Short mmCIF file of C-alpha atoms in Angstrom, two decimals:
data_model
loop_
_atom_site.label_atom_id
_atom_site.label_comp_id
_atom_site.label_asym_id
_atom_site.label_seq_id
_atom_site.Cartn_x
_atom_site.Cartn_y
_atom_site.Cartn_z
CA UNK A 1 0.11 0.01 0.23
CA UNK A 2 2.87 2.23 1.27
CA UNK A 3 4.39 1.87 -2.15
CA UNK A 4 1.51 2.34 -4.34
CA UNK A 5 1.10 6.07 -2.56
CA UNK A 6 4.97 6.69 -3.21
CA UNK A 7 4.21 5.73 -7.24
CA UNK A 8 1.11 7.93 -7.14
CA UNK A 9 2.84 10.78 -5.84
CA UNK A 10 5.86 9.95 -8.22
CA UNK A 11 3.17 9.99 -10.98
CA UNK A 12 1.67 13.14 -9.89
CA UNK A 13 4.92 15.14 -9.64
CA UNK A 14 5.98 14.28 -13.17
CA UNK A 15 2.67 14.96 -14.62
CA UNK A 16 2.92 18.67 -13.09
CA UNK A 17 6.40 18.94 -15.00
CA UNK A 18 5.22 17.61 -17.89
CA UNK A 19 2.28 19.98 -17.93
CA UNK A 20 4.50 22.85 -17.45
CA UNK A 21 6.88 21.60 -20.21
CA UNK A 22 3.86 21.59 -22.36
CA UNK A 23 2.69 25.00 -21.60
CA UNK A 24 6.02 26.42 -21.79
CA UNK A 25 6.18 24.76 -25.33
CA UNK A 26 3.01 26.49 -25.99
CA UNK A 27 3.99 29.69 -24.88
CA UNK A 28 7.00 29.61 -26.91
CA UNK A 29 5.33 29.01 -30.23
CA UNK A 30 3.26 32.33 -30.11
CA UNK A 31 4.51 35.17 -31.87
CA UNK A 32 3.22 37.18 -28.93
CA UNK A 33 5.19 36.52 -25.81
CA UNK A 34 3.21 38.46 -23.30
CA UNK A 35 0.16 36.34 -23.20
CA UNK A 36 -1.80 34.18 -20.65
CA UNK A 37 0.43 31.23 -21.37
CA UNK A 38 3.57 33.21 -20.02
CA UNK A 39 1.29 33.82 -16.91
CA UNK A 40 0.90 30.07 -16.49
CA UNK A 41 4.41 29.18 -17.04
CA UNK A 42 5.04 31.43 -14.12
CA UNK A 43 2.65 30.11 -11.84
CA UNK A 44 3.17 26.42 -12.62
CA UNK A 45 6.94 26.32 -12.60
CA UNK A 46 7.96 26.84 -9.21
CA UNK A 47 5.24 24.03 -8.38
CA UNK A 48 7.48 21.70 -10.65
CA UNK A 49 10.50 22.39 -8.26
CA UNK A 50 8.56 22.26 -4.97
CA UNK A 51 7.04 18.97 -5.82
CA UNK A 52 10.49 17.55 -7.10
CA UNK A 53 11.91 18.68 -4.23
CA UNK A 54 9.65 17.12 -1.60
CA UNK A 55 9.64 13.97 -3.48
CA UNK A 56 13.59 13.82 -3.51
CA UNK A 57 13.60 14.57 0.36
CA UNK A 58 11.10 11.75 0.79
CA UNK A 59 12.56 8.70 -1.24
CA UNK A 60 16.13 10.07 -1.71
CA UNK A 61 18.20 12.51 -4.37
CA UNK A 62 19.84 9.25 -5.93
CA UNK A 63 16.85 7.24 -6.98
CA UNK A 64 14.42 10.22 -6.79
CA UNK A 65 15.95 12.40 -9.44
CA UNK A 66 17.12 9.10 -11.13
CA UNK A 67 13.65 8.00 -11.70
CA UNK A 68 11.60 11.11 -12.01
CA UNK A 69 14.23 12.93 -14.34
CA UNK A 70 13.97 9.95 -16.85
CA UNK A 71 10.34 9.43 -16.68
CA UNK A 72 10.21 13.43 -17.22
CA UNK A 73 12.51 12.95 -20.29
CA UNK A 74 10.84 9.87 -22.13
CA UNK A 75 7.09 11.52 -21.34
CA UNK A 76 7.92 14.76 -22.70
CA UNK A 77 9.77 13.09 -26.17
CA UNK A 78 6.10 11.34 -26.35
CA UNK A 79 4.10 14.24 -25.65
CA UNK A 80 6.19 16.10 -28.47
CA UNK A 81 6.11 13.35 -31.12
CA UNK A 82 2.12 12.70 -30.29
CA UNK A 83 0.73 15.94 -29.42
CA UNK A 84 2.87 18.69 -31.12
CA UNK A 85 3.33 16.30 -33.89
CA UNK A 86 6.65 16.28 -34.10
CA UNK A 87 7.09 12.62 -35.66
CA UNK A 88 6.07 14.60 -39.14
CA UNK A 89 8.93 17.13 -38.76
CA UNK A 90 11.63 14.35 -38.05
CA UNK A 91 13.97 12.23 -40.21
CA UNK A 92 14.45 8.73 -39.88
CA UNK A 93 18.27 9.63 -38.22
CA UNK A 94 16.51 11.80 -35.72
CA UNK A 95 14.43 9.07 -34.86
CA UNK A 96 17.18 6.78 -34.32
CA UNK A 97 19.00 9.75 -32.17
CA UNK A 98 15.86 10.01 -29.91
CA UNK A 99 15.79 6.53 -29.27
CA UNK A 100 19.84 6.09 -28.48
CA UNK A 101 19.04 9.39 -26.12
CA UNK A 102 16.34 7.60 -24.23
CA UNK A 103 18.44 4.57 -23.83
CA UNK A 104 21.12 6.38 -22.49
CA UNK A 105 19.19 8.48 -20.10
CA UNK A 106 17.94 5.47 -18.75
CA UNK A 107 21.10 3.86 -18.51
CA UNK A 108 22.82 7.19 -16.86
CA UNK A 109 19.73 7.68 -14.47
CA UNK A 110 19.04 4.13 -13.56
CA UNK A 111 22.69 3.16 -12.41
CA UNK A 112 23.27 6.28 -10.03
CA UNK B 1 21.56 23.42 -35.38
CA UNK B 2 22.52 27.09 -35.40
CA UNK B 3 25.46 28.57 -32.95
CA UNK B 4 22.12 30.67 -31.69
CA UNK B 5 20.19 27.85 -30.82
CA UNK B 6 23.44 25.78 -29.43
CA UNK B 7 23.66 28.85 -27.08
CA UNK B 8 20.28 28.83 -26.07
CA UNK B 9 20.43 25.20 -25.40
CA UNK B 10 23.35 25.78 -23.27
CA UNK B 11 21.77 28.63 -21.31
CA UNK B 12 18.69 26.49 -20.58
CA UNK B 13 21.24 23.45 -19.34
CA UNK B 14 22.85 26.39 -16.86
CA UNK B 15 19.84 27.73 -15.67
CA UNK B 16 18.21 24.22 -15.03
CA UNK B 17 21.52 23.27 -13.25
CA UNK B 18 21.06 25.98 -10.83
CA UNK B 19 17.24 25.10 -10.49
CA UNK B 20 18.19 21.49 -9.60
CA UNK B 21 20.90 22.80 -7.06
CA UNK B 22 18.72 25.17 -5.35
CA UNK B 23 15.88 22.86 -5.05
CA UNK B 24 18.05 19.97 -3.62
CA UNK B 25 19.31 22.51 -1.23
CA UNK B 26 15.95 23.94 -0.02
CA UNK B 27 14.66 20.53 0.21
CA UNK B 28 17.05 19.62 2.86
CA UNK B 29 16.31 22.64 5.10
CA UNK B 30 14.29 22.19 8.18
CA UNK B 31 12.51 25.69 7.44
CA UNK B 32 10.77 25.21 4.35
CA UNK B 33 10.32 28.87 3.99
CA UNK B 34 13.81 29.95 4.10
CA UNK B 35 15.58 32.29 1.46
CA UNK B 36 16.21 29.22 -0.79
CA UNK B 37 12.34 29.05 -1.26
CA UNK B 38 12.31 32.78 -2.56
CA UNK B 39 15.24 31.66 -4.94
CA UNK B 40 13.58 28.48 -5.81
CA UNK B 41 10.33 30.49 -7.12
CA UNK B 42 12.61 33.38 -8.47
CA UNK B 43 14.43 30.83 -11.08
CA UNK B 44 11.97 28.13 -11.65
CA UNK B 45 10.00 30.11 -14.30
CA UNK B 46 13.08 31.15 -16.29
CA UNK B 47 14.01 27.26 -16.45
CA UNK B 48 10.69 26.86 -18.51
CA UNK B 49 11.05 29.87 -20.16
CA UNK B 50 14.25 28.92 -21.49
CA UNK B 51 12.91 25.00 -22.26
CA UNK B 52 10.47 26.45 -24.09
CA UNK B 53 12.78 29.11 -26.37
CA UNK B 54 14.60 25.89 -27.29
CA UNK B 55 11.91 23.85 -28.04
CA UNK B 56 10.43 26.45 -30.47
CA UNK B 57 13.56 26.37 -32.08
CA UNK B 58 14.22 22.63 -32.27
CA UNK B 59 10.61 20.64 -32.11
CA UNK B 60 9.31 19.58 -28.38
CA UNK B 61 10.87 16.01 -29.02
CA UNK B 62 14.16 17.40 -29.90
CA UNK B 63 14.58 19.90 -27.46
CA UNK B 64 13.47 18.19 -24.48
CA UNK B 65 15.95 15.11 -25.75
CA UNK B 66 18.97 17.38 -26.36
CA UNK B 67 18.52 19.42 -23.17
CA UNK B 68 17.72 16.18 -20.74
CA UNK B 69 20.42 14.05 -22.22
CA UNK B 70 22.83 16.94 -21.93
CA UNK B 71 21.75 17.53 -18.42
CA UNK B 72 22.36 14.03 -17.30
CA UNK B 73 25.95 14.24 -18.97
CA UNK B 74 26.52 17.61 -17.33
CA UNK B 75 25.76 16.21 -14.02
CA UNK B 76 27.88 12.97 -14.06
CA UNK B 77 31.00 15.21 -15.44
CA UNK B 78 30.70 17.65 -12.72
CA UNK B 79 30.90 14.41 -10.10
CA UNK B 80 33.64 13.31 -12.17
CA UNK B 81 35.74 16.45 -12.53
CA UNK B 82 34.91 18.62 -9.60
CA UNK B 83 34.20 15.60 -7.16
CA UNK B 84 36.95 13.47 -8.59
CA UNK B 85 34.35 10.59 -8.68
CA UNK B 86 36.23 8.65 -11.58
CA UNK B 87 35.87 5.20 -9.50
CA UNK B 88 32.45 5.31 -9.17
CA UNK B 89 31.62 5.87 -12.94
CA UNK B 90 29.45 2.49 -13.40
CA UNK B 91 29.93 0.75 -16.96
CA UNK B 92 26.02 1.40 -17.28
CA UNK B 93 26.81 5.25 -17.09
CA UNK B 94 29.61 5.13 -19.55
CA UNK B 95 27.62 3.07 -22.15
CA UNK B 96 24.77 5.85 -21.61
CA UNK B 97 27.19 8.46 -22.23
CA UNK B 98 27.97 6.61 -25.67
CA UNK B 99 24.46 6.54 -26.39
CA UNK B 100 23.47 9.85 -25.91
CA UNK B 101 26.17 11.46 -27.92
CA UNK B 102 25.84 8.84 -30.77
CA UNK B 103 22.05 10.02 -30.53
CA UNK B 104 23.07 14.02 -30.35
CA UNK B 105 25.28 13.27 -33.62
CA UNK B 106 22.37 11.91 -35.58
CA UNK B 107 19.59 14.16 -34.35
CA UNK B 108 21.75 16.95 -36.26
CA UNK B 109 20.05 15.70 -39.57
CA UNK B 110 16.70 17.37 -40.58
CA UNK B 111 14.32 15.82 -42.64
CA UNK B 112 15.70 17.74 -45.71
CA UNK B 113 19.19 15.84 -45.69
CA UNK B 114 18.37 12.87 -47.35
CA UNK B 115 21.77 10.80 -46.56
CA UNK B 116 23.93 11.70 -43.53
CA UNK B 117 27.23 13.32 -44.65
CA UNK B 118 30.14 11.36 -44.79
CA UNK B 119 31.99 13.60 -42.11
CA UNK B 120 29.19 12.22 -39.62
CA UNK B 121 29.78 8.54 -40.29
CA UNK B 122 33.46 9.62 -39.89
CA UNK B 123 32.60 11.18 -36.49
CA UNK B 124 30.59 8.72 -35.25
CA UNK B 125 33.42 6.09 -35.86
CA UNK B 126 35.95 7.84 -34.30
CA UNK B 127 33.91 8.56 -31.32
CA UNK B 128 32.72 4.85 -31.07
CA UNK B 129 36.37 3.60 -31.26
CA UNK B 130 37.48 5.94 -28.45
CA UNK B 131 34.35 4.77 -26.28
CA UNK B 132 34.91 1.48 -26.96
CA UNK B 133 38.65 1.29 -25.71
CA UNK B 134 37.73 3.31 -22.93
CA UNK B 135 35.07 0.85 -21.92
CA UNK B 136 37.80 -2.22 -22.22
CA UNK B 137 39.92 -0.35 -20.02
CA UNK B 138 37.35 0.58 -17.52
CA UNK B 139 36.24 -3.04 -17.56
CA UNK B 140 39.68 -4.57 -16.96
CA UNK B 141 40.30 -1.93 -14.27
CA UNK B 142 37.40 -2.99 -12.33
CA UNK B 143 38.17 -6.46 -13.04
CA UNK B 144 41.93 -5.89 -11.26
CA UNK B 145 40.12 -3.98 -8.57
#
């Protein structure tokens, strides 16, 4: 039960960071920079670091940052490919490069 | 990638590293409403603003892949160079670095470039040769220990 709660908290932390990444990407796509999206970025970004800080304090910096960072990297790449339609813009070599990067991040983060 | 974009990537990584450092320091304090908290609230928007600016130039997937992978390598390199943690470098981390650098080289080929240029193949070959020699030395060193 305790482990289930921890995983739920990890999922919530990664989700908040993923929303922040997506909001900042949407903000940067606009021609006009002083929009409500900028207000959303300013409001949500401290929340990301607060939840990350609290999670790493709870489960340890090495395991915490390793798990959270790798989950966030992979989910942001997936969101980019699916929701931002990046898959249409990328070449085969860039796809292969992304695959190598995902494998590399997992190797580096999970062996900390 | 243009030099201006690489500069933006570097800026995003430096700001994110600073953010990570402040967040880790803040979370260790007994008093959560310390000066570190205000530093965290101040730096956090800049992390996401620089991230957004990179993704607007590279696309979300490539931008996130580049920044996150270089952040991971940067953290490991800080440990190796500044904290002299060469003996703690694992084989998995070493292979992780190889994968990430190969991935970064491959990601430079946009859709308009039909075939990778010859110098990229050479760059990949030289890099892989150096890293394979290093990996062999690392494994023999660990076996000796």
